[in-house]
Coordinates of C-alpha atoms in Angstrom, one line a residue:
M1 CA 0.0 0.1 -0.2
S2 CA 1.7 3.3 -1.1
L3 CA 1.5 6.3 1.4
D4 CA 1.6 9.8 0.0
V5 CA 4.5 12.3 0.7
R6 CA 3.6 15.0 3.7
L7 CA 5.2 17.4 5.9
P8 CA 4.0 18.8 9.5
A9 CA 1.1 21.1 9.4
G10 CA 2.0 24.4 9.8
E11 CA -0.4 27.1 10.7
C12 CA -3.3 28.0 9.1
H13 CA -3.6 31.6 7.6
N14 CA -7.2 32.9 7.9
S15 CA -6.7 36.1 5.9
Y16 CA -9.6 36.6 3.6
L17 CA -10.2 38.7 0.3
S18 CA -11.0 42.5 1.0
S19 CA -14.7 42.8 0.8
S20 CA -17.7 44.8 1.3
H21 CA -19.7 42.3 3.0
K22 CA -19.3 42.2 6.5
S23 CA -20.8 39.4 8.8
G24 CA -21.8 40.1 12.7
A25 CA -18.4 38.3 13.8
I26 CA -16.1 41.1 15.2
G27 CA -13.0 41.4 12.8
R28 CA -14.4 38.9 10.4
K29 CA -14.8 39.6 6.6
T30 CA -17.4 37.6 4.3
M31 CA -17.5 37.1 0.7
K32 CA -20.1 36.8 -1.8
I33 CA -19.1 33.1 -3.3
A34 CA -21.0 31.8 -6.7
I35 CA -20.9 27.9 -6.4
L36 CA -21.1 26.9 -9.7
G37 CA -22.4 23.1 -9.7
G38 CA -23.8 23.5 -6.3
D39 CA -26.3 20.6 -6.7
G40 CA -23.8 18.0 -6.9
F41 CA -22.3 15.7 -4.4
V42 CA -19.4 18.2 -3.5
G43 CA -21.1 21.6 -4.3
W44 CA -23.9 20.8 -2.1
P45 CA -21.8 20.2 1.3
T46 CA -19.5 23.0 -0.1
A47 CA -22.1 25.3 -0.3
L48 CA -23.8 24.4 3.3
H49 CA -20.2 24.5 4.8
L50 CA -19.3 27.9 3.5
S51 CA -22.8 29.6 4.5
D52 CA -22.2 27.7 7.8
A53 CA -18.8 29.9 8.0
G54 CA -21.0 33.2 7.3
H55 CA -20.4 33.9 3.8
D56 CA -23.0 34.9 0.7
I57 CA -23.7 32.0 -1.0
H58 CA -25.1 31.5 -4.7
I59 CA -25.6 28.6 -6.4
L60 CA -25.8 28.5 -10.2
D61 CA -26.5 25.2 -11.5
N62 CA -28.4 23.7 -14.5
L63 CA -29.5 20.7 -12.3
S64 CA -28.1 18.3 -15.2
R65 CA -27.1 15.8 -13.0
R66 CA -30.6 15.1 -11.6
W67 CA -31.5 14.7 -15.6
I68 CA -28.6 12.0 -16.0
D69 CA -30.2 10.3 -13.0
T70 CA -33.3 10.0 -15.0
E71 CA -31.3 9.1 -18.2
L72 CA -29.4 6.1 -16.5
G73 CA -32.6 5.1 -14.5
V74 CA -31.2 5.3 -11.2
Q75 CA -31.4 7.8 -8.0
S76 CA -29.1 8.7 -5.3
L77 CA -28.9 6.3 -2.5
T78 CA -30.3 9.1 0.0
P79 CA -33.5 10.8 -1.0
M80 CA -32.9 14.3 -2.3
D81 CA -35.4 16.9 -2.4
S82 CA -35.6 19.7 -4.9
I83 CA -32.7 22.3 -4.5
Q84 CA -35.6 25.1 -3.7
E85 CA -36.9 22.9 -1.1
R86 CA -33.0 21.9 0.3
T87 CA -32.2 25.9 0.6
R88 CA -35.4 26.5 2.5
I89 CA -34.4 23.8 4.8
W90 CA -31.5 25.2 5.2
H91 CA -32.9 28.8 5.8
A92 CA -35.2 27.3 8.5
E93 CA -32.3 25.4 10.2
T94 CA -29.9 28.3 10.2
G95 CA -31.5 31.4 9.2
R96 CA -28.8 32.1 6.7
R97 CA -30.3 31.8 2.8
I98 CA -28.5 30.2 -0.1
H99 CA -29.5 31.6 -3.3
F100 CA -30.2 29.2 -6.5
H101 CA -29.7 30.3 -9.9
L102 CA -30.9 28.1 -12.8
I103 CA -28.3 28.6 -15.3
D104 CA -26.3 26.4 -17.9
L105 CA -22.8 27.6 -17.8
A106 CA -21.8 25.6 -21.0
R107 CA -24.8 27.4 -23.1
D108 CA -26.0 30.1 -21.6
Y109 CA -22.8 32.5 -21.9
E110 CA -24.8 35.8 -22.1
L111 CA -26.9 34.9 -19.0
L112 CA -24.0 34.1 -17.0
K113 CA -22.4 37.1 -17.9
K114 CA -25.2 39.1 -16.9
W115 CA -25.5 37.4 -13.5
L116 CA -21.6 37.9 -13.1
G117 CA -22.1 41.5 -14.0
E118 CA -25.1 42.4 -11.7
H119 CA -23.7 40.3 -8.5
R120 CA -20.0 40.8 -8.9
P121 CA -19.0 37.7 -6.9
D122 CA -15.7 37.7 -4.6
A123 CA -14.9 34.4 -5.5
V124 CA -16.5 31.9 -7.6
V125 CA -16.0 28.1 -7.0
H126 CA -16.3 25.8 -10.0
F127 CA -17.7 22.5 -10.0
A128 CA -20.2 22.3 -12.9
E129 CA -18.6 19.7 -15.1
Q130 CA -19.6 16.0 -15.6
R131 CA -17.7 14.4 -13.4
A132 CA -17.8 10.8 -14.0
A133 CA -15.2 9.2 -16.3
P134 CA -17.5 5.6 -16.8
Y135 CA -20.5 8.0 -18.4
S136 CA -17.7 9.8 -20.5
M137 CA -17.1 6.8 -22.0
K138 CA -20.5 5.2 -22.6
S139 CA -21.0 6.3 -26.3
D140 CA -19.9 9.0 -28.6
R141 CA -22.9 11.2 -27.5
H142 CA -21.7 11.1 -24.1
K143 CA -18.2 11.6 -25.1
N144 CA -19.3 14.8 -26.9
Y145 CA -21.6 16.0 -23.9
T146 CA -18.8 15.9 -21.8
V147 CA -16.2 17.6 -23.8
N148 CA -18.9 20.4 -25.2
N149 CA -20.2 20.5 -21.7
N150 CA -17.0 20.8 -19.4
V151 CA -14.6 22.6 -21.7
N152 CA -17.5 25.1 -22.9
A153 CA -18.7 25.7 -19.0
T154 CA -14.6 26.3 -18.2
H155 CA -14.2 28.7 -21.2
N156 CA -17.5 30.8 -20.7
L157 CA -16.5 31.5 -17.2
L158 CA -12.9 32.9 -17.6
N159 CA -13.9 34.4 -20.7
A160 CA -16.8 36.4 -19.0
L161 CA -14.7 37.4 -15.8
V162 CA -12.4 38.9 -18.0
E163 CA -14.7 40.8 -20.2
L164 CA -16.3 42.4 -17.3
D165 CA -13.1 43.0 -15.5
L166 CA -14.3 41.2 -12.7
D167 CA -11.3 40.3 -10.2
A168 CA -12.9 37.4 -8.5
H169 CA -10.8 34.3 -7.2
L170 CA -11.8 31.2 -9.2
V171 CA -11.3 28.0 -7.7
H172 CA -11.7 25.0 -9.7
L173 CA -12.0 21.4 -8.8
G174 CA -10.0 19.4 -10.9
T175 CA -8.7 15.7 -10.6
M176 CA -5.5 13.8 -10.0
G177 CA -6.4 11.9 -12.9
V178 CA -4.7 14.6 -15.1
Y179 CA -1.5 13.0 -14.1
G180 CA -2.4 9.6 -15.1
Y181 CA -1.3 6.5 -13.0
S182 CA 1.8 5.8 -14.4
T183 CA 5.0 4.7 -12.2
V184 CA 7.8 6.8 -12.5
G185 CA 9.8 6.0 -9.2
A186 CA 8.8 9.7 -8.0
A187 CA 6.6 11.3 -6.2
I188 CA 3.8 13.4 -8.2
P189 CA 4.2 17.1 -7.7
E190 CA 1.5 19.5 -6.9
G191 CA 1.0 20.6 -10.5
Y192 CA 4.4 21.9 -11.7
L193 CA 7.5 19.9 -12.7
P194 CA 11.1 21.4 -12.6
V195 CA 13.3 20.4 -15.4
G196 CA 16.8 21.0 -17.3
I197 CA 16.7 22.1 -21.0
D198 CA 20.0 21.9 -22.5
T199 CA 20.1 25.4 -24.8
M200 CA 22.3 25.4 -28.0
S201 CA 25.1 26.7 -25.8
G202 CA 25.6 23.6 -24.0
E203 CA 24.0 25.2 -20.6
T204 CA 20.9 23.7 -18.6
V205 CA 18.2 26.1 -18.1
K206 CA 15.8 25.4 -15.3
Q207 CA 12.2 25.9 -15.6
E208 CA 9.0 24.3 -14.0
I209 CA 6.4 23.2 -16.3
L210 CA 2.6 21.9 -16.0
Y211 CA 3.6 17.9 -15.0
P212 CA 3.1 16.0 -18.2
A213 CA -0.7 15.3 -18.5
N214 CA -1.8 11.7 -19.3
P215 CA -5.6 11.5 -19.2
G216 CA -7.3 8.0 -18.6
S217 CA -11.1 8.7 -20.1
I218 CA -12.6 11.7 -21.9
Y219 CA -13.4 13.3 -18.6
H220 CA -10.0 13.3 -17.5
M221 CA -8.8 14.9 -20.6
T222 CA -11.4 17.5 -20.4
K223 CA -9.9 18.2 -17.3
C224 CA -6.2 18.4 -18.6
L225 CA -8.0 21.1 -21.5
D226 CA -9.2 23.1 -18.4
Q227 CA -5.2 23.5 -17.2
L228 CA -4.4 24.8 -20.2
L229 CA -7.1 27.2 -20.5
F230 CA -6.1 28.6 -16.9
Q231 CA -2.8 28.7 -17.8
F232 CA -3.6 31.0 -20.7
Y233 CA -5.7 33.3 -19.0
A234 CA -4.0 33.5 -15.8
R235 CA -0.9 34.5 -18.0
N236 CA -2.3 36.8 -20.6
D237 CA -5.2 38.4 -18.5
G238 CA -4.2 38.1 -14.9
V239 CA -7.3 36.0 -13.5
R240 CA -6.3 34.7 -9.9
I241 CA -6.9 31.1 -10.4
T242 CA -6.6 28.2 -7.8
D243 CA -6.9 24.5 -9.2
L244 CA -7.7 21.5 -7.1
H245 CA -6.4 18.2 -8.1
Q246 CA -8.6 16.2 -6.6
G247 CA -8.6 12.3 -5.4
I248 CA -11.3 10.1 -5.3
V249 CA -14.1 11.4 -2.8
W250 CA -15.5 8.8 0.3
G251 CA -17.8 9.6 2.9
T252 CA -21.5 11.3 2.5
N253 CA -22.3 13.5 5.1
T254 CA -20.6 16.8 6.8
P255 CA -21.9 18.4 9.9
Q256 CA -24.0 20.3 7.7
T257 CA -25.7 18.1 5.7
S258 CA -26.4 16.3 8.8
R259 CA -28.0 19.1 10.6
H260 CA -31.7 18.0 9.1
P261 CA -32.7 14.8 7.3
Q262 CA -33.6 16.9 3.8
L263 CA -30.3 18.4 3.8
V264 CA -28.5 15.0 3.3
N265 CA -25.9 14.7 0.6
R266 CA -26.5 12.7 -2.5
F267 CA -24.7 9.1 -2.8
D268 CA -24.3 7.7 -5.8
Y269 CA -23.9 3.6 -6.1
D270 CA -24.1 2.9 -9.5
G271 CA -21.5 1.7 -12.2
D272 CA -21.3 5.0 -13.9
Y273 CA -21.1 7.5 -11.1
G274 CA -20.7 5.7 -7.7
T275 CA -17.0 6.2 -6.2
V276 CA -15.1 2.9 -5.8
L277 CA -14.8 3.1 -1.9
N278 CA -18.5 4.2 -1.5
R279 CA -19.6 1.6 -4.0
F280 CA -17.6 -1.1 -2.1
L281 CA -19.6 -0.1 1.2
I282 CA -23.1 -0.2 -0.2
Q283 CA -22.3 -3.6 -1.6
A284 CA -21.0 -4.8 1.5
A285 CA -23.9 -3.1 3.1
I286 CA -26.7 -4.9 1.0
G287 CA -25.0 -8.3 0.8
Y288 CA -23.9 -7.9 -2.6
P289 CA -20.2 -9.1 -3.6
I290 CA -17.4 -6.6 -3.6
T291 CA -16.8 -6.2 -7.0
V292 CA -13.0 -5.6 -7.7
H293 CA -12.3 -5.0 -11.7
G294 CA -9.2 -6.5 -12.9
T295 CA -6.3 -7.3 -10.4
G296 CA -7.3 -4.6 -7.8
G297 CA -3.6 -3.5 -8.0
Q298 CA -4.6 0.2 -9.2
T299 CA -3.5 2.4 -6.8
R300 CA -5.4 5.4 -6.2
A301 CA -5.7 8.6 -4.3
F302 CA -8.5 9.6 -1.6
I303 CA -9.8 12.2 0.5
H304 CA -13.2 12.4 2.7
I305 CA -16.0 14.8 1.7
R306 CA -15.5 16.5 5.0
D307 CA -11.9 17.4 4.1
S308 CA -12.9 18.3 0.2
V309 CA -14.8 21.3 1.9
R310 CA -12.3 22.3 4.0
C311 CA -9.6 22.3 1.4
I312 CA -12.0 24.4 -0.8
E313 CA -12.3 26.7 2.3
L314 CA -8.7 26.7 2.7
A315 CA -8.1 27.5 -1.2
L316 CA -10.7 30.4 -1.0
K317 CA -8.7 31.9 2.1
N318 CA -5.4 31.9 0.0
P319 CA -5.8 33.4 -3.3
P320 CA -2.8 34.0 -5.5
A321 CA -2.0 37.4 -6.1
R322 CA -3.3 38.9 -9.5
G323 CA -0.6 38.2 -12.2
S324 CA 0.7 35.3 -10.5
R325 CA 0.6 31.6 -12.1
V326 CA -2.1 29.2 -11.5
E327 CA -1.8 28.0 -7.9
I328 CA -2.3 23.8 -8.0
F329 CA -2.7 22.0 -4.8
N330 CA -3.0 18.2 -4.7
Q331 CA -6.4 17.6 -2.8
M332 CA -5.7 14.3 -1.4
T333 CA -5.0 12.7 1.9
E334 CA -4.0 9.0 1.3
T335 CA -3.2 6.4 -1.4
H336 CA -4.6 3.1 -1.3
R337 CA -4.8 0.0 -3.8
V338 CA -8.0 -1.0 -4.7
R339 CA -8.0 -4.7 -3.6
D340 CA -6.5 -3.3 -0.4
L341 CA -9.8 -1.3 0.0
A342 CA -11.8 -4.0 -0.8
E343 CA -10.5 -6.5 1.6
L344 CA -10.6 -3.8 4.3
V345 CA -14.3 -3.5 3.9
A346 CA -15.0 -7.5 3.6
R347 CA -13.1 -7.3 6.9
L348 CA -15.4 -4.9 8.7
T349 CA -18.7 -5.9 7.3
G350 CA -18.1 -9.6 6.4
A351 CA -18.9 -9.3 2.6
Q352 CA -16.9 -11.4 0.1
V353 CA -15.2 -10.1 -2.8
A354 CA -15.4 -11.1 -6.6
Y355 CA -12.8 -10.4 -9.3
L356 CA -14.5 -9.0 -12.8
P357 CA -12.9 -8.2 -15.8
N358 CA -12.1 -4.9 -15.9
P359 CA -14.0 -2.2 -18.2
R360 CA -11.3 0.5 -18.5
K361 CA -7.9 0.4 -20.4
E362 CA -5.4 0.9 -17.7
A363 CA -2.4 -0.8 -16.3
P364 CA -3.5 -3.7 -14.1
E365 CA -1.0 -2.6 -11.7
N366 CA 0.2 0.8 -10.4
K367 CA 2.2 2.7 -7.7
L368 CA 1.1 5.7 -7.0
V369 CA 3.5 8.4 -4.4
V370 CA 1.5 12.2 -4.4
E371 CA 2.7 15.4 -2.6
N372 CA 0.4 16.8 -0.6
T373 CA 2.1 19.3 1.6
K374 CA 0.2 22.7 0.9
F375 CA -2.8 22.3 2.5
L376 CA -1.0 20.3 5.5
A377 CA 1.2 23.5 5.7
L378 CA -2.0 25.3 6.1
G379 CA -3.5 23.6 8.6
L380 CA -5.5 20.7 7.1
D381 CA -5.7 17.8 9.6
P382 CA -7.1 14.7 7.4
I383 CA -9.4 12.4 8.2
R384 CA -8.3 8.8 7.2
L385 CA -9.7 5.5 6.8
E386 CA -8.8 4.2 10.5
D387 CA -10.7 7.2 11.9
G388 CA -13.8 5.3 12.2
L389 CA -15.8 6.9 9.2
L390 CA -16.2 3.5 7.3
T391 CA -18.6 2.5 9.2
E392 CA -20.9 5.5 9.1
V393 CA -21.2 4.9 5.5
V394 CA -22.4 1.6 6.1
D395 CA -24.7 2.7 8.3
V396 CA -26.1 5.2 5.8
A397 CA -26.2 2.7 3.1
R398 CA -28.2 -0.2 5.4
K399 CA -30.8 2.8 6.3
F400 CA -31.4 3.4 2.6
A401 CA -30.7 0.0 1.2
Y402 CA -34.7 -0.2 0.2
R403 CA -34.1 2.4 -2.7
V404 CA -30.8 0.6 -4.6
D405 CA -31.6 -1.0 -7.7
R406 CA -29.1 -4.2 -7.9
S407 CA -29.2 -4.5 -11.4
R408 CA -27.5 -0.7 -11.4
I409 CA -24.6 -1.5 -9.5
A410 CA -22.1 -3.3 -12.0
A411 CA -20.0 -1.3 -14.0
T412 CA -20.6 -2.1 -17.8
S413 CA -19.0 1.3 -19.7
A414 CA -16.3 -0.1 -21.6
W415 CA -13.3 2.0 -22.6
T416 CA -13.4 0.4 -25.8
R417 CA -15.0 -2.1 -28.2
D418 CA -12.4 -4.6 -27.6
I419 CA -13.2 -4.5 -23.9
A420 CA -16.9 -4.5 -24.2
P421 CA -17.5 -8.1 -25.4
T422 CA -15.7 -9.0 -21.9
I423 CA -17.7 -7.2 -19.6
D424 CA -19.8 -9.0 -17.0
R425 CA -23.4 -7.4 -17.7
D426 CA -24.9 -9.6 -15.3
P427 CA -24.8 -8.4 -12.0
E428 CA -26.5 -11.2 -10.1
G429 CA -25.3 -14.0 -12.1
K430 CA -23.3 -17.4 -11.6
R431 CA -20.2 -15.7 -11.5
L432 CA -21.4 -13.6 -8.3
K433 CA -23.8 -16.2 -7.0
S434 CA -20.8 -18.5 -7.1
V435 CA -18.4 -16.3 -4.8
G436 CA -17.1 -17.8 -1.6

């Protein structure tokens, strides 16, 4: 099992951007923050977390994730109310309002620009992208949708900020997947790789470049394209940008989503949108074999949902200066091999493990060592798997097990035509029933 590279945590910097939006707390400044994609798995708890901290929160979302549920014939394991009802309950519980605006960032450029011009937020948190690698590989239509939605949304936002001369700090949720998962025998740095370039005079010039992109899906490719857009707009127009290369998120609730049953976060368990650890936990909770694809030797980076929202807050508190290069953080707290996670969940729950053909085109085994010193230096105290929150997720899964459609659990989106015939498309067939 690979461990991430880390340094001792330092003091947390608590300086906020200057803002005319004052809270009642003495000496504390708040921000008007636009959260794009604030109805989603990470967006919703982030909106609540930042609202709870006293900020003026505006969610911009086209609710496409709910339409995708309908397309796939699946629903969140946890019952989700409408975004309007969710924000109403939040106001009733806390006295704080979260404003919702129905805008399609990828297609409604003029509407987005108008909103930004009227509200002029201090910061923009950008989650508004199709986030599932398997969904992006389902068909040519899904590939086109993912590219058009993700790249257009990001460029429309950057274009509008420049056109309006709006000096808002843009915080973008990216992915560790931009680095790829090859083993080179060195830790993956936080965004930039120091290199030496041999000149014609025989000297070696040192430079820092973006770590070479190595996307493993159409979804990951769009995040790589985002990186290039950010580099251009930061250099050309001075846009202040923080790009968070996030690991796989596990867990479901935060202190804010736990305040009322109708504030619960979504929990995806299906083969397209369910993240690997959450899928293992729901499988174990309902007596379904834990499905490992391939050898399970794939090593991945992970972060708990509570740490995810805390990292976003830390990034907002520590913006780059105007004209600076893009600030990049590796937003992860630990790394694990997939089969080790499966065995951990099996020991915890008594479930059994089934090894199935892998629908992805990827190396069967890899090591992964990742630098994550920046957030630790800003004061992040990470939640780790051994901290006991796995059982909390299992409890949530068991509570809502009646909502599971077992036929949607299997991962069946193939990366290539050659792989498609090898996939086990019978989630309750002979292979799984014979396990153990």
